[in-house]
Amino acid sequence: MILQSLITLYDRLYKEQHEDSENEGAKIPPLGFSMEKLGFCINIDRNGNLIGNPEDIRGEKSAQSYKYRLSEVPYSNHVNVRSNNSSTTPNFMVDRADYIFGMSGASRKNVHQNSFRELIDEVCGNSQDEGVLAVKSFLRKWDPSKSTSLPYWQEICGKDGKWVAFKLEGDRGLVHERPEVQKLWENFVGRKEYRRGISLIDGLTHPIQNKYAQFSFGAGASLVSFNKAAYESYGKSRGENAPISVEAEFKSSTALKYLFRSETQCLRIGDATTVFWTEKKTPVEPFLGKIINHPRSEDGIESVQKFLEAAKKGFLPNAKDGEVKFYILGLALNQGRLALRFWYVCSVEELMRRLGNHFKHLEIDKSSERDIEYPGVWDLLKETARETKDISPVLGGALMRAILTGAPYPMSLYHGVMGRIGADGRINYLRASILKAVLERNFNKEIRMPLDTKNLETAYLLGRLFAVLEKAQQDALGNINTTIRDSFFSAAASTPGSVFPRLLQLSQHHIKKAEYGLISDKRIGEIMENIKGFPPLMDLKDQGLFAIAYYQQRNENYRKKETATEGENNEQAD
């Protein structure tokens, strides 16, 4: 199902690309080619002599990476040019530094240059193309020992160096982009012979691909692989255990590569990478990434808010898109292969409804204008650990599953937030949102906004009471560094019977000292009327309700203070 859906995506994108010649977004290559990032190019004359120094074509560098130039390169993985020796697999006319210069970053000579030259000879034969002749001449003349003295050498060999290409003097494009060179490669791909067999994709007989493409996860990982004999059966090896046709492997792996490099259809959360697409082009397709990872630009925030407001009300940007299928694939690296985290297929309408429900569960009154109305997954995950490196690597995938399927939220999300509250005593907007969402979805709790004075659950009343007691202390002592929240919050939430009698006794001193102590005394009395007693213990569910009530009552306290201040200012103005 996954591979078939990726093949359908390739066909859709390839068709869209050729129907719209001005569309620069898709960049879907034909069989035997791949869109790859170029880091450097070597300028050579027609005699194969190096002109100047290698040219850095990586583009601008952002905080995380360079803005690489993408190029349609001949890609050997699709034709298994060296199937008997996977450690030496050259590409045609463009490759890594060790294949082109014959020297690796570790200064090992003649690493792969011979195989690179042999492939060019095999593909080009007696071709008289100027670009081909110049590259052949360069490879004959080049002394690998000179490589280490080249400018940028360590960068060329490093992880940011990517692929190195040739450029012929006087040409605007690169050698591998010359029409004659591309035709030579297409002819070579067409001549390649494969074992024929029944493909698992459609049940028909096709040329079978021996090895599925690898992707840039760590040292490279494959979606379909058999890397140990123990995983093989009936005397079959490698791709024979899950036979996929050459065309099907190419289309599915190319579509997956396209998704991995997309800025709008690929998310990395924890150890999982999530890609998503629709069976046909819709305005909804690029929005999921913006929704899951809260945008930072004003334009992005505004567009997402409009989209989600429609989702919460059950409206679609285009009603006819409702039945279109939406595909969501979550992958993670696991011992050299891609592990499936999740795979969901639903209609656009179902997805909109689930997203709307998710944000309804998260919805709670803000404590400031800076609070994010539609927090992204990463915003939520950061509230579970002191540092991002300590966030559980599997929690992101579990949270995504809950959002996309409507399943209960992972309890580790709830426990993580409660742990942070216990450690630092902070109950902010996002933490309160998470607790509310879990209690509503997982335990069918009804939590109203902004403050539910009619909620008579003991845990809720105690949370409100704690906020009022803290306010009484602040009114009496002013802006102090440490309040009862810092000293008693965790104990009050978990063992109220041992803490609240002491806090109530302490509050009498604060009430007497504060200018408006009678107001606090009245609020305490109103809440205490409905409390039948202080339980010795409260479970985690009730502790979460306690924290939410504290958050809401604290917001209410400050709202009343601001209203009172505004009234005093108006009276003075009169």
Coordinates of C-alpha atoms in Angstrom, one line a residue, residues 5-429:
S5 CA 0.8 5.3 -3.0
L6 CA 4.3 6.6 -3.6
I7 CA 4.2 5.4 -7.2
T8 CA 0.9 7.2 -7.7
L9 CA 2.5 10.3 -6.2
Y10 CA 5.4 10.1 -8.7
D11 CA 3.0 9.7 -11.6
R12 CA 1.0 12.7 -10.4
L13 CA 4.0 15.0 -9.9
Y14 CA 5.6 13.9 -13.2
K15 CA 2.4 14.7 -15.1
E16 CA 1.9 18.1 -13.3
Q17 CA 5.6 19.0 -14.1
H18 CA 5.2 18.4 -17.8
E19 CA 1.7 20.0 -18.0
D20 CA 3.0 23.1 -16.4
S21 CA 6.4 24.0 -17.9
E22 CA 6.8 27.0 -15.5
N23 CA 6.4 24.8 -12.4
E24 CA 9.8 24.7 -10.7
G25 CA 8.5 23.1 -7.5
A26 CA 8.2 19.5 -8.4
K27 CA 11.5 18.6 -10.1
I28 CA 10.7 15.0 -10.7
P29 CA 13.4 13.2 -12.8
P30 CA 12.9 10.4 -15.4
L31 CA 14.1 6.8 -14.9
G32 CA 17.8 6.5 -14.2
F33 CA 18.2 10.1 -12.9
S34 CA 17.9 11.6 -9.5
M35 CA 17.6 15.2 -8.1
E36 CA 20.7 15.6 -5.9
K37 CA 22.4 18.5 -4.1
L38 CA 25.6 19.8 -5.7
G39 CA 28.3 21.3 -3.5
F40 CA 31.2 22.1 -5.8
C41 CA 32.1 22.0 -9.5
I42 CA 35.4 21.6 -11.3
N43 CA 36.1 23.9 -14.3
I44 CA 38.1 22.2 -17.0
D45 CA 39.2 23.2 -20.5
R46 CA 38.7 21.0 -23.6
N47 CA 42.0 19.3 -22.9
G48 CA 40.9 18.3 -19.4
N49 CA 43.1 20.8 -17.6
L50 CA 41.8 22.2 -14.3
I51 CA 41.0 25.9 -14.6
G52 CA 41.5 27.7 -11.4
N53 CA 40.2 26.2 -8.1
P54 CA 37.1 24.1 -7.5
E55 CA 34.0 26.4 -7.4
D56 CA 31.8 26.5 -4.3
I57 CA 28.2 26.4 -5.6
R58 CA 26.5 25.6 -2.3
G59 CA 24.7 28.9 -2.1
E60 CA 23.7 30.8 1.1
K61 CA 24.2 29.1 4.4
S62 CA 21.3 29.3 6.9
A63 CA 21.4 28.4 10.6
Q64 CA 21.1 24.6 9.7
S65 CA 22.4 24.1 6.2
Y66 CA 23.3 25.5 2.8
K67 CA 20.8 26.4 0.2
Y68 CA 22.1 23.8 -2.3
R69 CA 21.5 23.8 -6.0
L70 CA 19.5 20.8 -7.1
S71 CA 20.5 19.1 -10.3
E72 CA 19.1 16.1 -12.3
V73 CA 22.1 13.7 -12.2
P74 CA 22.6 10.3 -13.7
Y75 CA 22.0 8.0 -10.8
S76 CA 23.7 4.6 -10.7
N77 CA 21.7 3.2 -7.8
H78 CA 18.7 2.8 -10.2
V79 CA 20.7 0.5 -12.5
N80 CA 23.0 -1.3 -10.1
V81 CA 26.2 -0.7 -12.2
R82 CA 28.3 -2.5 -9.6
S83 CA 25.8 -4.9 -8.0
N84 CA 28.6 -7.3 -7.0
N85 CA 30.5 -4.8 -5.0
S86 CA 28.3 -2.3 -3.2
S87 CA 31.3 -0.6 -1.6
T88 CA 32.4 0.7 -5.0
T89 CA 29.4 2.2 -6.8
P90 CA 30.3 5.1 -9.0
N91 CA 27.9 7.5 -10.6
F92 CA 28.2 8.9 -14.1
M93 CA 29.9 12.3 -14.6
V94 CA 29.1 13.6 -11.1
D95 CA 30.0 12.0 -7.8
R96 CA 31.7 12.4 -4.4
A97 CA 35.2 13.8 -4.1
D98 CA 36.9 10.4 -3.7
Y99 CA 35.5 9.1 -7.0
I100 CA 36.5 12.1 -8.9
F101 CA 39.9 13.1 -7.4
G102 CA 41.0 9.6 -6.4
M103 CA 41.6 10.8 -2.8
S104 CA 39.4 10.6 0.3
G105 CA 39.3 13.1 3.1
A106 CA 41.3 10.6 5.1
S107 CA 44.1 10.9 2.5
R108 CA 43.7 7.4 1.1
K109 CA 44.8 7.4 -2.5
N110 CA 43.0 5.8 -5.5
V111 CA 39.9 5.0 -3.4
H112 CA 37.3 4.9 -6.2
Q113 CA 38.6 6.8 -9.1
N114 CA 39.3 3.7 -11.3
S115 CA 35.7 2.6 -11.0
F116 CA 34.5 6.1 -11.8
R117 CA 36.6 6.2 -15.0
E118 CA 35.6 2.6 -16.0
L119 CA 31.9 3.5 -15.8
I120 CA 32.4 6.6 -18.0
D121 CA 34.3 4.4 -20.6
E122 CA 31.5 1.8 -20.5
V123 CA 28.7 4.4 -20.9
C124 CA 30.3 6.7 -23.4
G125 CA 32.3 4.2 -25.6
N126 CA 33.8 6.1 -28.5
S127 CA 31.6 9.3 -28.0
Q128 CA 33.2 12.4 -29.4
D129 CA 31.2 14.8 -27.3
E130 CA 33.5 17.6 -26.1
G131 CA 32.4 17.3 -22.5
V132 CA 33.0 13.6 -22.4
L133 CA 36.5 13.9 -24.0
A134 CA 37.4 16.7 -21.5
V135 CA 36.4 14.7 -18.5
K136 CA 38.2 11.5 -19.7
S137 CA 41.3 13.6 -20.2
F138 CA 41.1 15.1 -16.8
L139 CA 40.8 11.7 -15.1
R140 CA 43.9 10.4 -17.1
K141 CA 46.0 13.5 -16.1
W142 CA 44.9 14.1 -12.6
D143 CA 47.4 13.2 -9.8
P144 CA 45.4 12.2 -6.7
S145 CA 48.3 13.4 -4.4
K146 CA 47.6 17.0 -5.5
S147 CA 44.0 16.8 -4.1
T148 CA 44.9 17.7 -0.5
S149 CA 46.4 21.0 -1.6
L150 CA 43.2 22.2 -3.3
P151 CA 41.3 25.0 -1.7
Y152 CA 38.2 23.9 0.1
W153 CA 39.5 20.3 0.1
Q154 CA 38.3 19.3 3.6
E155 CA 34.9 21.0 2.8
I156 CA 34.7 19.1 -0.5
C157 CA 35.2 15.8 1.3
G158 CA 33.0 16.8 4.3
K159 CA 29.3 16.1 4.9
D160 CA 28.4 19.6 3.5
G161 CA 30.4 19.0 0.3
K162 CA 27.7 16.8 -1.3
W163 CA 28.3 16.0 -5.0
V164 CA 31.0 17.4 -7.3
A165 CA 30.3 18.1 -10.9
F166 CA 32.3 19.0 -14.0
K167 CA 31.9 22.2 -16.0
L168 CA 33.4 22.7 -19.5
E169 CA 35.0 26.0 -20.3
G170 CA 32.5 28.2 -22.3
D171 CA 29.4 26.1 -21.3
R172 CA 26.7 27.6 -19.1
G173 CA 25.6 24.3 -17.8
L174 CA 27.4 21.3 -16.3
V175 CA 28.9 18.4 -18.2
H176 CA 26.3 15.9 -17.0
E177 CA 23.5 18.3 -18.1
R178 CA 24.7 18.3 -21.7
P179 CA 22.0 16.7 -24.0
E180 CA 24.4 14.3 -25.6
V181 CA 25.8 13.2 -22.2
Q182 CA 22.2 12.6 -20.9
K183 CA 21.3 10.6 -24.0
L184 CA 24.4 8.4 -23.5
W185 CA 23.2 7.6 -20.0
E186 CA 19.6 7.0 -21.1
N187 CA 20.9 4.5 -23.7
F188 CA 23.0 2.8 -21.1
V189 CA 20.1 2.5 -18.7
G190 CA 18.0 1.1 -21.6
R191 CA 20.5 -1.6 -22.4
K192 CA 20.9 -2.8 -18.8
E193 CA 19.6 -6.3 -18.2
Y194 CA 17.7 -7.5 -15.1
R195 CA 16.4 -10.8 -13.8
R196 CA 12.7 -11.0 -14.6
G197 CA 10.1 -11.9 -12.0
I198 CA 6.7 -11.2 -10.5
S199 CA 6.6 -7.8 -8.8
L200 CA 4.8 -7.6 -5.5
I201 CA 3.3 -4.2 -6.6
D202 CA 1.0 -5.4 -9.4
G203 CA 1.5 -9.2 -9.6
L204 CA 2.9 -8.9 -13.2
T205 CA 6.2 -10.0 -14.6
H206 CA 8.8 -7.2 -14.8
P207 CA 12.6 -6.7 -14.6
I208 CA 13.2 -6.9 -10.9
Q209 CA 15.4 -4.4 -9.0
N210 CA 18.0 -6.1 -6.8
K211 CA 18.4 -3.3 -4.3
Y212 CA 16.1 -0.6 -3.0
A213 CA 17.4 3.0 -2.9
Q214 CA 19.1 4.3 0.2
F215 CA 18.2 7.6 1.8
S216 CA 20.4 10.1 3.8
F217 CA 19.5 8.8 7.3
G218 CA 22.8 8.5 9.1
A219 CA 25.1 6.4 6.9
G220 CA 22.2 5.6 4.5
A221 CA 19.1 3.5 5.0
S222 CA 16.6 1.7 2.8
L223 CA 12.8 1.4 3.1
V224 CA 13.0 -2.2 1.7
S225 CA 16.1 -4.2 2.7
F226 CA 17.4 -7.6 3.7
N227 CA 20.9 -6.9 5.1
K228 CA 21.4 -10.2 6.9
A229 CA 21.1 -13.8 5.7
A230 CA 18.8 -14.5 8.6
Y231 CA 16.1 -12.3 7.1
E232 CA 16.2 -14.2 3.7
S233 CA 14.2 -17.2 2.7
Y234 CA 14.1 -20.1 0.2
G235 CA 17.6 -19.4 -1.0
K236 CA 16.8 -16.0 -2.3
S237 CA 19.1 -13.0 -1.7
R238 CA 18.5 -9.3 -1.2
G239 CA 15.7 -7.9 -3.4
E240 CA 14.6 -11.3 -4.5
N241 CA 12.9 -11.7 -1.1
A242 CA 10.5 -8.8 -1.8
P243 CA 10.6 -8.5 -5.6
I244 CA 9.9 -5.0 -6.9
S245 CA 10.1 -4.0 -10.5
V246 CA 12.8 -1.6 -11.6
E247 CA 10.2 1.0 -12.6
A248 CA 8.3 0.6 -9.3
E249 CA 11.4 0.9 -7.2
F250 CA 12.5 4.0 -9.1
K251 CA 9.1 5.8 -8.9
S252 CA 8.5 5.0 -5.2
S253 CA 12.1 6.0 -4.1
T254 CA 12.1 9.1 -6.2
A255 CA 8.7 10.2 -4.8
L256 CA 10.1 9.6 -1.2
K257 CA 13.2 11.6 -2.0
Y258 CA 11.0 14.4 -3.2
L259 CA 9.0 14.4 0.0
F260 CA 12.2 14.2 2.2
R261 CA 13.5 17.4 0.6
S262 CA 10.2 19.3 0.7
E263 CA 9.9 22.3 3.0
T264 CA 6.2 21.9 3.3
Q265 CA 5.6 18.1 3.2
C266 CA 8.2 16.8 5.5
L267 CA 8.5 17.2 9.3
R268 CA 11.3 15.9 11.7
I269 CA 10.0 15.5 15.2
G270 CA 12.1 13.5 17.7
D271 CA 13.5 10.5 16.0
A272 CA 10.7 10.3 13.4
T273 CA 10.5 11.9 10.0
T274 CA 6.9 12.4 8.8
V275 CA 6.0 13.0 5.1
F276 CA 2.5 13.5 3.8
W277 CA 0.7 14.0 0.5
T278 CA -2.7 13.9 -1.2
E279 CA -3.7 11.7 -4.1
K280 CA -4.3 14.9 -6.2
K281 CA -3.2 18.4 -5.8
T282 CA -5.2 20.4 -3.2
P283 CA -4.7 23.5 -1.2
V284 CA -4.7 21.4 2.0
E285 CA -1.6 19.4 1.0
P286 CA 1.1 21.9 2.2
F287 CA -0.8 23.0 5.3
L288 CA -0.2 20.0 7.6
G289 CA 3.5 20.9 8.0
K290 CA 2.6 24.4 9.0
I291 CA 0.0 23.2 11.4
I292 CA 2.1 20.6 13.2
N293 CA 5.1 22.9 13.4
H294 CA 3.8 26.4 14.3
P295 CA 5.0 28.9 11.7
R296 CA 7.1 31.9 13.0
S297 CA 6.4 34.4 10.2
E298 CA 3.3 36.7 10.4
D299 CA 2.0 35.6 7.0
G300 CA 2.4 31.9 7.9
I301 CA 0.7 32.4 11.3
E302 CA -2.3 34.3 9.7
S303 CA -2.8 31.7 6.9
V304 CA -2.7 28.8 9.4
Q305 CA -5.1 30.5 11.8
K306 CA -7.6 31.0 9.0
F307 CA -7.2 27.4 7.9
L308 CA -7.6 26.0 11.5
E309 CA -10.5 28.3 12.3
A310 CA -12.3 26.7 9.3
A311 CA -11.2 23.2 10.5
K312 CA -12.6 23.7 14.0
K313 CA -15.9 24.8 12.4
G314 CA -15.9 21.8 10.0
F315 CA -15.4 23.8 6.8
L316 CA -13.0 23.0 4.0
P317 CA -11.2 25.5 1.8
N318 CA -12.7 23.7 -1.2
A319 CA -15.7 21.4 -0.5
K320 CA -14.9 19.1 -3.4
D321 CA -11.5 18.2 -1.8
G322 CA -13.2 16.5 1.2
E323 CA -13.1 13.0 -0.3
V324 CA -9.5 13.3 -1.6
K325 CA -7.3 10.8 0.1
F326 CA -4.5 12.1 2.5
Y327 CA -1.5 9.9 3.1
I328 CA 0.8 10.3 6.1
L329 CA 4.0 8.2 6.5
G330 CA 6.2 8.3 9.6
L331 CA 9.7 6.8 9.4
A332 CA 12.7 6.5 11.7
L333 CA 16.2 5.1 11.5
N334 CA 16.6 1.8 13.2
Q335 CA 19.9 -0.2 12.9
G336 CA 20.7 0.9 9.3
R337 CA 17.2 0.6 7.9
L338 CA 14.1 2.8 7.9
A339 CA 11.6 1.6 10.5
L340 CA 7.9 2.4 10.0
R341 CA 6.6 4.5 12.8
F342 CA 3.1 5.0 11.4
W343 CA 1.1 4.9 8.1
Y344 CA -2.3 6.5 7.9
V345 CA -4.7 7.0 5.1
C346 CA -7.8 9.1 5.5
S347 CA -9.8 11.6 3.6
V348 CA -9.0 15.3 3.7
E349 CA -12.3 15.8 5.5
E350 CA -11.4 13.3 8.2
L351 CA -8.0 14.9 8.7
M352 CA -9.5 18.3 9.0
R353 CA -12.0 17.0 11.6
R354 CA -9.2 15.3 13.6
L355 CA -7.0 18.4 13.5
G356 CA -10.0 20.5 14.6
N357 CA -10.7 18.2 17.5
H358 CA -7.0 18.3 18.6
F359 CA -7.0 22.0 18.8
K360 CA -10.4 22.1 20.6
H361 CA -8.9 19.8 23.2
L362 CA -5.9 22.1 23.6
E363 CA -7.9 25.3 23.7
I364 CA -7.7 27.1 27.1
D365 CA -7.7 30.8 28.1
K366 CA -4.4 32.5 27.4
S367 CA -2.3 34.1 30.2
S368 CA -0.8 36.6 27.8
E369 CA -1.0 37.8 24.2
R370 CA 2.2 36.0 23.4
D371 CA 0.7 32.6 23.9
I372 CA 0.4 30.5 20.7
E373 CA -3.2 29.9 19.8
Y374 CA -2.4 26.8 17.7
P375 CA 0.8 25.3 19.2
G376 CA 2.8 22.9 17.1
V377 CA 3.9 19.4 18.1
W378 CA 7.4 20.6 18.9
D379 CA 6.0 23.4 21.1
L380 CA 4.1 20.7 23.1
L381 CA 7.1 18.3 23.3
K382 CA 9.4 21.0 24.7
E383 CA 7.2 21.2 27.8
T384 CA 8.0 17.6 28.7
A385 CA 11.7 18.1 29.4
R386 CA 14.2 20.6 30.7
E387 CA 16.3 20.5 27.6
T388 CA 15.3 19.4 24.1
K389 CA 17.9 16.6 24.1
D390 CA 16.0 15.0 27.0
I391 CA 12.7 14.7 25.1
S392 CA 11.7 11.1 24.6
P393 CA 12.6 10.2 21.0
V394 CA 9.4 8.1 20.6
L395 CA 7.1 10.6 22.1
G396 CA 6.9 12.7 18.9
G397 CA 5.7 9.8 16.9
A398 CA 3.1 8.7 19.5
L399 CA 1.8 12.3 19.7
M400 CA 1.5 12.5 16.0
R401 CA -0.5 9.2 15.9
A402 CA -2.9 10.6 18.5
I403 CA -3.4 13.8 16.5
L404 CA -3.9 12.1 13.2
T405 CA -6.1 9.2 14.3
G406 CA -8.0 10.8 17.1
A407 CA -6.6 8.1 19.5
P408 CA -5.9 8.9 23.1
Y409 CA -2.9 11.1 23.7
P410 CA 0.2 9.2 25.0
M411 CA 0.2 9.3 28.8
S412 CA 4.0 9.9 28.7
L413 CA 3.1 13.4 27.4
Y414 CA 0.9 14.0 30.5
H415 CA 3.5 12.5 32.9
G416 CA 6.3 14.6 31.3
V417 CA 4.4 17.8 31.9
M418 CA 3.5 16.9 35.4
G419 CA 7.1 16.0 36.1
R420 CA 8.2 19.4 34.9
I421 CA 5.6 21.2 37.0
G422 CA 6.8 19.2 40.0
A423 CA 10.4 20.2 39.2
D424 CA 10.0 23.9 38.6
G425 CA 6.5 24.7 39.8
R426 CA 5.6 26.6 36.6
I427 CA 2.1 26.1 35.2
N428 CA 2.1 28.1 31.9
Y429 CA -0.3 28.2 29.0

